[in-house]
Amino acid sequence: MKRLWPVLSVLLLFSCGEAKDDLDLLRGALQPDAPRFHPRASALASVRPIPPRLEVGFPSRGLSGVMLLETERRGVQTWLTADGATITLEQGLLTSAKGFGSGLAGSDVRRSADLLLAAQPGTAERFHSFLNGNDQIELHAYRCEITRLGADSIFLRGVPVPVQKLEERCHGLAESFTNTYWIRQGAVLQSSQWTGSFLGNLFMKTVPDEN
Amino acid sequence: MLLAALVLAAPAAVKAQTTSNYGTPGLIETPSAEMYPDGTLAFTSGVLDRTLRATMTFQMLPWVHGSFRYAVIEGFDGQIGDRFDRSFDLHFLLREESRSAPALALGLRDFGGTGIYASEYLVATKTFRERLKLSGGIGWGRMAGRGSFSNPLGVLSDRFKTRPDASAGGISTTGQIDFGNWFRGDAALFGGASWAWNDQLTLLAEYSPDLYSQERDRIGFEAASPFNFGARYRFENGTQLTASYMYGTTFGLSYSYFIDPRQSVAPGGQGAAPPPLLPIDRVALASWNLPDGAAAPARRQQVLAQKLQQEGLRLVYLETDGDSLRIGVENSRYGQSAQAIGRTARVLANTQPAQVQGFDIALMANGVPLSSVRIARNDLYELEHDLDSAWRSFARAEVSDSISLVKGGFTRDAYPHFSYRFGPYLQASFFDPDAPLRYEIGAQLGLDYTAAPGLTLSAGLRQPAAGNLDDSQRQSNSVIQRVRSDWGLYAQQSDLRIEHLTAEYIWRPGENLYARATLGYLESMYGGLSGEILWFPANSRLALGAELNYVRQRDFDVLFGFQDYSTATGHISAYYDLPGEYHAQVDAGRYLAGDYGATLTLDREFANGFKIGAFFTLTTVSFDDFGEGSFDKGIRLEIPVSWLTGRPSRDRLAQVIRPVLRDGGARLNVRNRLYGVTREARAQQLVKGWGRFMR
């Protein structure tokens, strides 16, 4: 019998080629929280002036971080995390989240946006599509009730800013969720929006420019 | 490794069935008429006295589940030692439960094995107020123990009144399907109840007529009472633990773990998001698109190659034709080809000048185009943020056989291309009758040198480091040519192994056709020449292939030498992608030992690439000459690594589980059979994975 443990361990240490991916996977499994910088994020971080930023967090997982605005096209903003995950926002409303594990692939939230940005209570339908664990797209429809929770204030860079706080309670066939928005002058400054049942709500807060 | 990996995966929450220690829906030992949700994989290990049963059950259809069981009975064979018993079950739902009538199921337990557990049953289960379940039924064979009576089927025919001795033919007849014994001999009644105290805890009581006669005679197990009592606890992740007091003499314990192949660890995956499409004016203003003379196209190609590489794709072919562009890429990252195509399309839109309106994207393997997908640039812009972008984009994409390649189209750096792979491997074997699991771990090195499109020189080396694969002392007792059953000698007499060393050429002789020729050490036991042709229209569910090989058996040291045995072997194959997640394959031809016959393989394939299947081979080798098992058969399991990790990967964990590996119906294991190479890029597979096109 070949007891070649030393050989094997040396080989493991020096594994290379595509096996590097395997080791990355292993490392990822052992240290899920270790930072992984994506080349697109590194490139974006070196852009000057610094692109607009968004403070984000998944309260359900105790994760938080900063996203940078990567692109805006036809009113849809794509924001990027350091490890290469993105969200898209349309008028401040979340329309997709890719790379976080939840499969929010696309959304139609125009009816909600119309009411929210006007700070109007009412009911609206919204639609989300999800990429599921079987690589299939599922379309889900929700009926949402938007209510005003009244005036509130949030702190941006330590400065209190008066806002309207609104809540949107949505019910679908399989799941229900609640989004919260802090809105000023037709713009969403801060929000907590649902990304799907896998990760729950994503908290987002705009970071105003220094000048 | 596969099983260990599965344990790491997220278990599925299976609703309130109880699983018996035989690993199928039931109470403690007796079955019930329940089914798992379609597609569920259930792993159960049950212990009582000196018996351990490990069972994998797969709900292959909503109304059929099948099981493979490995049982160890300590001391069962006296002097020889423990008994390792492999058995297969099939269980059919005859009628679903309704408001007024129970569910009804028919079961065949151990229908083709050594017959220790051989029994058949008809069982009914009715649920009351969602908490109480009553089951009752009639069993034959092993179940006809305590309180058995003359077979009621005897009124149909006298042959049902007696049951021939299952082991009369000795070990050589095992594996033959015992149609002859089913539902014959005496019968007995069984039954029981389960009551769900709450969502976690269920109490169980049953009457089991099993007398454990063989165990009583051989290991002194006494089934003093037919009543068994147990409690089952269901954990939050869906796994179940059952503790029981059995047969008035012993305690039992069983644990079940469930997997839903449709639920990967992270539904949308945790790999990096695709690059968003840039506004077209920003692309036009990019430095590589500015009209600064002759260097622009070269600079653009460089940027394209670099941005593709960032997405795990290698640019090998590029050709502009008016307002459209033909591109060939090799995908080294994504399990779904649709995702590779989507990423390529995005990179093209973000790098190419505005006048390029259409992209013909060909997925290539070693320089051979597998298929081509035409994407209109404007559709990308229109659908990027669409609610139903995946399906709408598929409706607008055109899948065709291939792009027409011109000589100057291959990029300058594409070929020759060298790649290597270095890392650990694990080889497991389940087919040794003396040990349920043999394994070997070590280091492997793979080298591939693609000298020109289609022509690849390839080598694979393995250095075993540890394991018990070579501990097998069992000599082959095969009476036909020993084409596979000497595997123990290969493991013992080899150290550093040349798994393969080949020159391979793959080309396209015509539309919808692929061809392959391979020369060299084709696999660890055979070397020679292999030729194959495959007909596979781009949009077809059906593919047909033919393969012819002339091979010589390699020396047991798995280095350069050959033994005396040489043979011609080859098959005609038909592959059919059945609707509804099923795939069938038939291979008919001449096998390694010179026997003629056919192999039928049926797989359940989930869209995410998770596969579970079974196969059997019948050849001109008689059941007697084949030996233990009577004919070649087994089950296979294939799991994409991305299913386990949530990160994109083309790697797969695959394991074939055979009850026994012998010489009849043995096929050559040549690498890169054309169907496996090409299938991922053909329309049927693309459509299954298209949900990832925009991912």
XYZ file of N, CA and C in Angstrom, chain B residues 114-333:
660
model
N -30.123 -11.218 -3.344
C -29.868 -12.541 -2.798
C -31.072 -13.060 -2.044
N -32.079 -12.212 -1.893
C -33.340 -12.733 -1.416
C -33.540 -12.758 0.084
N -32.628 -12.180 0.895
C -32.848 -12.182 2.341
C -34.130 -11.431 2.676
N -34.325 -10.288 1.991
C -35.473 -9.444 2.324
C -36.622 -9.624 1.345
N -36.514 -10.596 0.427
C -37.509 -10.707 -0.634
C -38.925 -10.810 -0.070
N -39.756 -9.857 -0.450
C -41.149 -9.899 -0.027
C -41.955 -8.989 -0.949
N -43.251 -9.254 -1.004
C -44.143 -8.437 -1.797
C -45.300 -8.057 -0.881
N -45.896 -6.916 -1.153
C -46.999 -6.518 -0.269
C -47.965 -5.601 -0.990
N -49.152 -5.574 -0.428
C -50.197 -4.665 -0.874
C -50.594 -3.937 0.400
N -50.569 -2.604 0.375
C -50.804 -1.875 1.624
C -51.742 -0.699 1.369
N -52.586 -0.405 2.370
C -53.493 0.733 2.297
C -53.209 1.656 3.467
N -53.288 2.981 3.223
C -53.053 3.950 4.295
C -54.134 5.026 4.226
N -54.697 5.324 5.378
C -55.710 6.376 5.433
C -55.357 7.352 6.541
N -55.494 8.641 6.232
C -55.193 9.692 7.199
C -56.489 10.204 7.805
N -56.470 10.393 9.128
C -57.637 10.949 9.808
C -57.234 12.240 10.490
N -57.941 13.306 10.215
C -57.738 14.614 10.845
C -56.273 15.049 10.783
N -55.581 14.675 9.750
C -54.200 15.071 9.485
C -53.184 14.582 10.509
N -53.635 13.970 11.589
C -52.681 13.584 12.635
C -52.533 12.069 12.741
N -53.620 11.377 12.538
C -53.606 9.933 12.730
C -53.566 9.247 11.370
N -52.644 8.308 11.224
C -52.577 7.538 9.988
C -52.648 6.060 10.326
N -53.543 5.365 9.660
C -53.652 3.925 9.858
C -53.227 3.229 8.583
N -52.390 2.197 8.730
C -51.952 1.425 7.576
C -52.212 -0.045 7.830
N -52.538 -0.746 6.793
C -52.710 -2.181 6.936
C -52.525 -2.844 5.596
N -52.063 -4.088 5.620
C -51.857 -4.734 4.336
C -51.580 -6.215 4.485
N -51.287 -6.799 3.348
C -50.997 -8.221 3.298
C -49.639 -8.405 2.640
N -48.802 -9.288 3.218
C -47.455 -9.468 2.686
C -47.146 -10.920 2.376
N -46.280 -11.102 1.408
C -45.820 -12.437 1.030
C -44.313 -12.527 1.251
N -43.780 -13.710 1.097
C -42.336 -13.874 1.216
C -41.898 -13.710 2.663
N -40.853 -12.912 2.910
C -40.349 -12.731 4.266
C -41.432 -12.209 5.213
N -42.359 -11.448 4.684
C -43.383 -10.874 5.546
C -44.416 -11.897 5.995
N -44.452 -13.046 5.317
C -45.420 -14.075 5.711
C -44.823 -14.923 6.823
N -44.709 -14.345 8.006
C -44.109 -15.048 9.129
C -45.195 -15.423 10.119
N -45.233 -14.655 11.200
C -46.190 -14.919 12.266
C -47.632 -14.844 11.730
N -48.438 -15.799 12.091
C -49.854 -15.786 11.720
C -50.089 -15.947 10.233
N -49.165 -16.601 9.571
C -49.333 -16.712 8.122
C -50.434 -17.709 7.790
N -51.002 -17.513 6.638
C -52.104 -18.373 6.215
C -51.914 -18.699 4.747
N -52.676 -19.631 4.283
C -52.561 -20.097 2.904
C -52.894 -18.949 1.938
N -52.140 -18.848 0.892
C -52.218 -17.691 -0.007
C -53.610 -17.540 -0.629
N -54.284 -16.391 -0.385
C -55.610 -16.220 -0.987
C -55.556 -16.208 -2.513
N -54.378 -15.893 -3.081
C -54.265 -15.922 -4.541
C -54.329 -17.347 -5.075
N -54.273 -18.317 -4.147
C -54.364 -19.713 -4.529
C -55.649 -20.039 -5.275
N -56.688 -19.229 -5.059
C -57.934 -19.489 -5.782
C -57.760 -19.217 -7.276
N -56.788 -18.345 -7.619
C -56.559 -18.045 -9.029
C -55.811 -19.179 -9.715
N -54.783 -19.669 -8.992
C -53.965 -20.715 -9.594
C -53.241 -21.453 -8.482
N -53.058 -22.720 -8.661
C -52.368 -23.513 -7.647
C -50.912 -23.104 -7.476
N -50.344 -22.509 -8.521
C -48.915 -22.180 -8.423
C -48.644 -21.152 -7.328
N -49.653 -20.344 -6.936
C -49.446 -19.352 -5.889
C -49.341 -19.974 -4.503
N -49.735 -21.259 -4.387
C -49.808 -21.844 -3.048
C -48.443 -22.141 -2.436
N -47.441 -22.322 -3.275
C -46.112 -22.587 -2.725
C -45.120 -21.580 -3.286
N -44.068 -21.328 -2.485
C -43.029 -20.386 -2.899
C -41.720 -21.159 -2.998
N -41.134 -21.234 -4.194
C -39.857 -21.958 -4.312
C -38.787 -21.287 -3.450
N -37.837 -22.082 -3.014
C -36.755 -21.542 -2.198
C -35.938 -20.558 -3.033
N -35.852 -19.308 -2.555
C -35.199 -18.262 -3.341
C -33.735 -18.558 -3.573
N -33.073 -19.179 -2.583
C -31.634 -19.360 -2.715
C -31.282 -20.757 -3.225
N -32.264 -21.442 -3.833
C -32.004 -22.807 -4.275
C -30.867 -22.882 -5.282
N -30.753 -21.866 -6.131
C -29.729 -21.913 -7.165
C -28.368 -21.443 -6.688
N -28.227 -21.129 -5.397
C -26.955 -20.643 -4.895
C -26.688 -19.221 -5.366
N -25.490 -18.737 -5.047
C -25.193 -17.324 -5.288
C -25.183 -16.980 -6.773
N -24.968 -18.005 -7.602
C -24.862 -17.709 -9.028
C -26.184 -17.264 -9.633
N -27.298 -17.595 -8.994
C -28.575 -17.191 -9.578
C -29.045 -15.857 -9.051
N -28.309 -15.282 -8.106
C -28.763 -14.015 -7.571
C -28.728 -12.971 -8.660
N -29.630 -12.033 -8.529
C -29.660 -10.981 -9.528
C -30.641 -11.262 -10.626
N -31.007 -12.524 -10.798
C -32.069 -12.782 -11.755
C -33.361 -12.282 -11.151
N -34.161 -11.657 -11.965
C -35.426 -11.170 -11.445
C -36.294 -12.378 -11.122
N -36.733 -12.428 -9.863
C -37.485 -13.597 -9.421
C -38.971 -13.455 -9.713
N -39.326 -13.182 -10.965
C -40.766 -13.062 -11.263
C -41.486 -14.289 -10.724
N -40.790 -15.408 -10.867
C -41.375 -16.693 -10.537
C -41.853 -16.785 -9.103
N -41.250 -16.006 -8.185
C -41.595 -16.133 -6.776
C -42.616 -15.119 -6.302
N -42.801 -14.069 -7.098
C -43.602 -12.960 -6.572
C -44.998 -13.414 -6.184
N -45.420 -12.971 -5.014
C -46.775 -13.211 -4.486
C -47.083 -14.701 -4.317
N -46.047 -15.511 -4.165
C -46.293 -16.938 -4.005
C -46.060 -17.365 -2.563
N -46.623 -18.506 -2.217
C -46.474 -19.052 -0.875
C -47.471 -18.413 0.090
N -47.250 -18.683 1.391
C -48.181 -18.172 2.394
C -48.170 -16.650 2.448
N -49.208 -16.114 3.068
C -49.304 -14.667 3.235
C -49.599 -14.361 4.689
N -49.369 -13.089 5.080
C -49.701 -12.689 6.449
C -50.137 -11.235 6.439
N -50.854 -10.839 7.462
C -51.325 -9.455 7.556
C -50.369 -8.635 8.409
N -50.277 -7.356 8.093
C -49.490 -6.435 8.924
C -50.260 -5.129 9.021
N -49.835 -4.282 9.942
C -50.530 -3.002 10.045
C -49.988 -2.180 11.189
N -50.450 -0.926 11.264
C -49.972 -0.071 12.339
C -50.565 1.313 12.247
N -50.158 2.135 13.178
C -50.697 3.491 13.251
C -49.590 4.471 13.584
N -49.714 5.675 13.077
C -48.820 6.751 13.508
C -49.692 7.929 13.920
N -49.257 8.573 14.960
C -50.031 9.707 15.454
C -49.080 10.877 15.689
N -49.343 11.965 14.994
C -48.466 13.134 15.094
C -48.848 13.928 16.332
N -48.015 13.854 17.344
C -48.239 14.587 18.590
C -48.167 16.081 18.310
N -47.136 16.462 17.576
C -47.051 17.837 17.058
C -46.241 17.758 15.767
N -45.782 18.906 15.258
C -45.092 18.873 13.968
C -43.757 18.138 14.044
N -43.200 18.032 15.245
C -41.893 17.387 15.370
C -42.011 15.905 15.759
N -42.885 15.653 16.702
C -42.889 14.327 17.315
C -44.056 13.483 16.809
N -43.755 12.287 16.366
C -44.786 11.350 15.933
C -44.582 10.035 16.669
N -45.672 9.473 17.163
C -45.592 8.193 17.859
C -46.042 7.086 16.915
N -45.355 5.953 16.990
C -45.591 4.876 16.038
C -45.858 3.564 16.774
N -46.780 2.780 16.249
C -46.991 1.429 16.762
C -47.352 0.544 15.581
N -46.822 -0.667 15.567
C -47.123 -1.529 14.430
C -47.144 -2.995 14.838
N -47.774 -3.765 13.981
C -47.765 -5.212 14.099
C -46.991 -5.724 12.894
N -45.833 -6.339 13.136
C -44.995 -6.830 12.046
C -44.910 -8.345 12.112
N -45.388 -9.027 11.094
C -45.369 -10.494 11.145
C -43.986 -11.103 10.866
N -43.003 -10.294 10.570
C -41.664 -10.805 10.237
C -41.080 -11.571 11.432
N -40.745 -12.837 11.226
C -40.216 -13.663 12.321
C -38.695 -13.650 12.381
N -38.035 -13.003 11.444
C -36.564 -12.997 11.399
C -36.025 -14.421 11.492
N -36.634 -15.324 10.699
C -36.271 -16.747 10.824
C -34.808 -16.994 10.498
N -34.334 -16.401 9.432
C -32.923 -16.647 9.060
C -31.982 -16.097 10.118
N -32.299 -14.896 10.629
C -31.464 -14.307 11.668
C -31.508 -15.153 12.943
N -32.699 -15.709 13.238
C -32.826 -16.531 14.436
C -31.903 -17.747 14.319
N -31.927 -18.380 13.147
C -31.115 -19.583 12.968
C -29.623 -19.263 12.937
N -29.263 -18.142 12.356
C -27.838 -17.892 12.120
C -27.180 -17.027 13.180
N -27.900 -16.022 13.687
C -27.255 -15.152 14.683
C -28.046 -15.088 15.975
N -29.068 -15.924 16.095
C -29.792 -16.033 17.348
C -30.670 -14.858 17.687
N -31.107 -14.103 16.671
C -32.010 -12.995 16.976
C -33.413 -13.536 17.206
N -34.043 -13.135 18.281
C -35.351 -13.658 18.628
C -36.417 -12.580 18.440
N -37.383 -12.830 17.569
C -38.522 -11.928 17.450
C -39.616 -12.466 18.349
N -39.584 -12.035 19.626
C -40.469 -12.619 20.611
C -41.895 -12.106 20.470
N -42.026 -10.873 20.049
C -43.357 -10.274 19.949
C -43.494 -9.596 18.598
N -44.688 -9.565 18.024
C -44.843 -8.905 16.731
C -45.041 -7.396 16.859
N -45.095 -6.895 18.095
C -45.419 -5.476 18.252
C -44.168 -4.620 18.386
N -44.121 -3.576 17.598
C -43.011 -2.624 17.675
C -43.572 -1.252 18.023
N -42.826 -0.504 18.829
C -43.261 0.831 19.223
C -42.115 1.807 18.997
N -42.451 3.004 18.548
C -41.371 3.948 18.310
C -41.827 5.388 18.399
N -40.846 6.273 18.429
C -41.102 7.710 18.394
C -40.191 8.308 17.347
N -40.757 9.161 16.536
C -39.970 9.789 15.486
C -39.894 11.277 15.751
N -38.692 11.801 15.663
C -38.520 13.250 15.827
C -38.093 13.849 14.496
N -38.789 14.883 14.094
C -38.464 15.550 12.833
C -37.753 16.852 13.156
N -36.511 16.985 12.690
C -35.729 18.174 12.973
C -36.157 19.313 12.045
N -35.723 20.512 12.397
C -36.134 21.685 11.630
C -35.716 21.586 10.163
N -34.581 20.942 9.886
C -34.135 20.829 8.500
C -34.815 19.669 7.763
N -35.764 19.017 8.387
C -36.527 17.986 7.700
C -36.028 16.577 7.949
N -34.823 16.418 8.506
C -34.325 15.065 8.755
C -35.118 14.425 9.888
N -35.130 13.106 9.902
C -35.933 12.390 10.889
C -35.083 11.389 11.650
N -35.344 11.309 12.935
C -34.683 10.315 13.780
C -35.781 9.494 14.451
N -35.691 8.171 14.297
C -36.708 7.306 14.899
C -36.037 6.350 15.867
N -36.564 6.287 17.076
C -36.083 5.316 18.062
C -37.231 4.360 18.331
N -36.920 3.075 18.451
C -38.016 2.131 18.593
C -37.628 0.951 19.489
N -38.638 0.331 20.029
C -38.477 -0.910 20.778
C -39.100 -1.995 19.918
N -38.278 -2.984 19.531
C -38.712 -3.868 18.456
C -38.759 -5.326 18.872
N -39.799 -5.991 18.456
C -39.961 -7.435 18.589
C -39.797 -7.915 20.022
N -40.055 -7.033 20.980
C -39.984 -7.419 22.381
C -38.596 -7.743 22.873
N -37.570 -7.525 22.040
C -36.231 -7.945 22.460
C -35.144 -6.900 22.227
N -35.358 -5.944 21.360
C -34.223 -5.090 21.000
C -34.680 -3.663 20.731
N -33.696 -2.779 20.700
C -33.972 -1.388 20.342
C -33.483 -1.125 18.921
N -34.166 -0.246 18.252
C -33.763 0.125 16.891
C -33.666 1.627 16.764
N -32.880 2.046 15.774
C -32.679 3.470 15.563
C -32.590 3.681 14.060
N -33.244 4.705 13.549
C -33.032 5.010 12.131
C -33.032 6.512 11.913
N -32.297 6.903 10.896
C -32.127 8.326 10.606
C -32.324 8.532 9.112
N -33.137 9.498 8.743
C -33.408 9.752 7.326
C -33.092 11.190 6.967
N -32.575 11.322 5.778
C -32.135 12.619 5.280
C -32.717 12.772 3.884
N -33.306 13.920 3.593
C -34.020 14.080 2.323
C -33.394 15.185 1.488
N -33.424 14.957 0.189
C -32.891 15.960 -0.724
C -33.885 16.186 -1.847
N -34.122 17.440 -2.158
C -34.909 17.774 -3.343
C -33.933 18.280 -4.400
N -33.707 17.502 -5.468
C -32.701 17.914 -6.457
C -33.002 19.266 -7.108
N -34.237 19.724 -7.012
C -34.560 21.016 -7.624
C -34.098 22.182 -6.760
N -33.749 21.890 -5.502
C -33.342 22.971 -4.605
C -31.836 22.972 -4.458
N -31.163 23.828 -5.198
C -29.723 23.933 -5.015
C -29.461 24.761 -3.767
N -28.190 24.838 -3.387
C -27.849 25.470 -2.116
C -28.245 26.954 -2.111
N -28.137 27.617 -3.253
C -28.580 29.010 -3.370
C -29.344 29.116 -4.686
N -30.618 29.484 -4.643
C -31.446 29.362 -5.840
C -30.892 30.098 -7.068
N -30.465 31.328 -6.913
C -29.983 32.055 -8.084
C -28.478 31.964 -8.255
N -27.805 31.281 -7.331
C -26.358 31.167 -7.406
C -25.666 32.390 -6.826
N -24.450 32.150 -6.293
C -23.711 33.241 -5.652
C -22.554 33.743 -6.486
N -22.429 33.257 -7.715
C -21.361 33.756 -8.570
C -21.591 35.208 -8.944
N -20.542 35.856 -9.419
C -20.630 37.274 -9.748
C -21.745 37.525 -10.763
N -22.365 38.698 -10.643
C -23.433 39.090 -11.556
C -22.826 39.425 -12.925
N -23.642 39.366 -13.962
C -23.122 39.703 -15.290
C -22.877 41.201 -15.402
N -21.971 41.599 -16.293
C -21.762 43.037 -16.481
C -23.025 43.675 -17.066
N -23.475 44.786 -16.507
C -24.652 45.436 -17.071
C -24.342 46.008 -18.450
N -25.362 46.099 -19.285
C -25.160 46.665 -20.621
C -24.922 48.162 -20.481
N -23.873 48.632 -21.151
C -23.571 50.058 -21.120
C -24.438 50.763 -22.155
N -24.791 52.037 -21.909
C -25.488 52.797 -22.957
C -24.632 52.790 -24.219
N -25.292 52.671 -25.376
C -24.543 52.436 -26.610
C -23.608 53.597 -26.947
N -23.964 54.819 -26.532
C -23.063 55.942 -26.827
C -21.773 55.832 -26.020
N -21.882 55.247 -24.807
C -20.650 55.059 -24.026
C -19.745 54.019 -24.670
N -20.358 52.972 -25.271
C -19.552 51.955 -25.963
C -18.868 52.579 -27.172
N -19.640 53.424 -27.891
C -19.071 54.041 -29.093
C -17.898 54.948 -28.743
N -17.949 55.544 -27.549
C -16.892 56.486 -27.162
C -15.714 55.799 -26.474
N -15.826 54.487 -26.269
C -14.720 53.786 -25.617
C -13.462 53.906 -26.475
N -12.329 53.945 -25.793
C -11.076 54.255 -26.490
C -10.828 53.301 -27.658
N -11.213 51.991 -27.484
C -10.905 51.023 -28.536
C -11.818 51.153 -29.743
N -12.886 51.967 -29.613
C -13.764 52.159 -30.761
C -13.526 53.476 -31.476
N -12.578 54.274 -30.981
C -12.323 55.557 -31.640
C -11.579 55.307 -32.947
N -11.935 56.054 -33.984
C -11.303 55.818 -35.300
C -9.901 56.392 -35.350
N -8.985 55.711 -34.681
C -7.621 56.235 -34.680
C -6.694 55.380 -35.532
N -7.275 54.799 -36.606
C -6.401 54.142 -37.571
C -6.418 52.630 -37.490
N -5.379 52.066 -37.999
C -5.336 50.626 -38.245
C -5.310 49.805 -36.965
N -4.846 50.388 -35.862
C -4.671 49.597 -34.640
C -5.987 49.308 -33.934
N -7.067 50.026 -34.292
C -8.313 49.908 -33.536
C -8.864 48.473 -33.480
N -8.995 47.752 -34.610
C -9.556 46.408 -34.531
C -8.750 45.475 -33.622
N -7.440 45.558 -33.705
C -6.604 44.696 -32.872
C -6.788 45.040 -31.401
N -6.827 46.320 -31.123
C -7.016 46.771 -29.741
C -8.386 46.312 -29.225
N -9.390 46.400 -30.101
C -10.741 45.993 -29.714
C -10.796 44.494 -29.403
N -10.114 43.730 -30.241
C -10.104 42.285 -30.025
C -9.431 41.931 -28.700
N -8.390 42.673 -28.394
C -7.669 42.446 -27.146
C -8.575 42.734 -25.946
N -9.311 43.837 -26.032
C -10.227 44.196 -24.951
C -11.320 43.139 -24.827
N -11.824 42.704 -25.984
C -12.870 41.674 -25.990
C -12.377 40.393 -25.312
N -11.173 39.970 -25.719
C -10.621 38.729 -25.157
C -10.444 38.848 -23.650
N -9.981 40.025 -23.227
C -9.719 40.213 -21.801
C -11.028 40.250 -20.999
N -12.050 40.914 -21.561
C -13.328 40.979 -20.843
C -14.039 39.617 -20.844
N -13.857 38.845 -21.899
C -14.426 37.495 -21.915
C -13.732 36.620 -20.879
N -12.417 36.771 -20.804
C -11.651 35.969 -19.863
C -12.104 36.229 -18.427
N -12.433 37.498 -18.156
C -12.944 37.873 -16.847
C -14.233 37.111 -16.531
N -14.977 36.753 -17.570
C -16.222 36.006 -17.385
C -16.009 34.491 -17.519
N -14.751 34.041 -17.559
C -14.480 32.610 -17.650
C -14.622 32.051 -19.048
N -14.480 32.896 -20.065
C -14.666 32.454 -21.446
C -13.401 32.757 -22.246
N -13.054 31.845 -23.174
C -11.846 32.034 -23.968
C -12.235 32.324 -25.406
N -11.775 33.447 -25.909
C -12.063 33.821 -27.296
C -11.172 33.013 -28.227
N -11.789 32.262 -29.163
C -10.967 31.485 -30.091
C -11.262 31.826 -31.543
N -12.386 32.462 -31.810
C -12.742 32.714 -33.208
C -13.457 34.054 -33.280
N -13.129 34.855 -34.293
C -13.784 36.152 -34.434
C -13.741 36.562 -35.886
N -14.905 36.922 -36.390
C -14.983 37.277 -37.800
C -16.137 38.254 -37.981
N -15.871 39.370 -38.618
C -16.937 40.341 -38.866
C -17.471 40.118 -40.267
N -18.795 40.176 -40.370
C -19.421 39.972 -41.674
C -20.515 41.023 -41.806
N -20.171 42.167 -42.409
C -21.137 43.251 -42.545
C -21.554 43.769 -41.184
N -22.877 43.767 -40.907
C -23.325 44.284 -39.610
C -23.486 43.181 -38.573
N -22.991 41.973 -38.888
C -23.032 40.964 -37.831
C -21.630 40.432 -37.567
N -21.516 39.732 -36.479
C -20.206 39.291 -36.026
C -20.299 37.838 -35.611
N -19.338 37.023 -36.041
C -19.317 35.619 -35.658
C -18.211 35.420 -34.636
N -18.560 34.782 -33.559
C -17.577 34.619 -32.495
C -17.618 33.177 -31.983
N -16.456 32.642 -31.660
C -16.384 31.312 -31.051
C -15.728 31.447 -29.689
N -16.363 30.878 -28.667
C -15.789 30.936 -27.317
C -15.775 29.545 -26.708
N -14.795 29.326 -25.847
C -14.756 28.095 -25.055
C -15.133 28.435 -23.620
N -16.074 27.675 -23.097
C -16.644 27.956 -21.787
C -15.960 27.085 -20.735
N -15.260 27.709 -19.812
C -14.625 26.907 -18.759
C -15.260 27.163 -17.408
N -16.346 27.910 -17.361
C -16.888 28.279 -16.056
C -18.316 27.842 -15.798
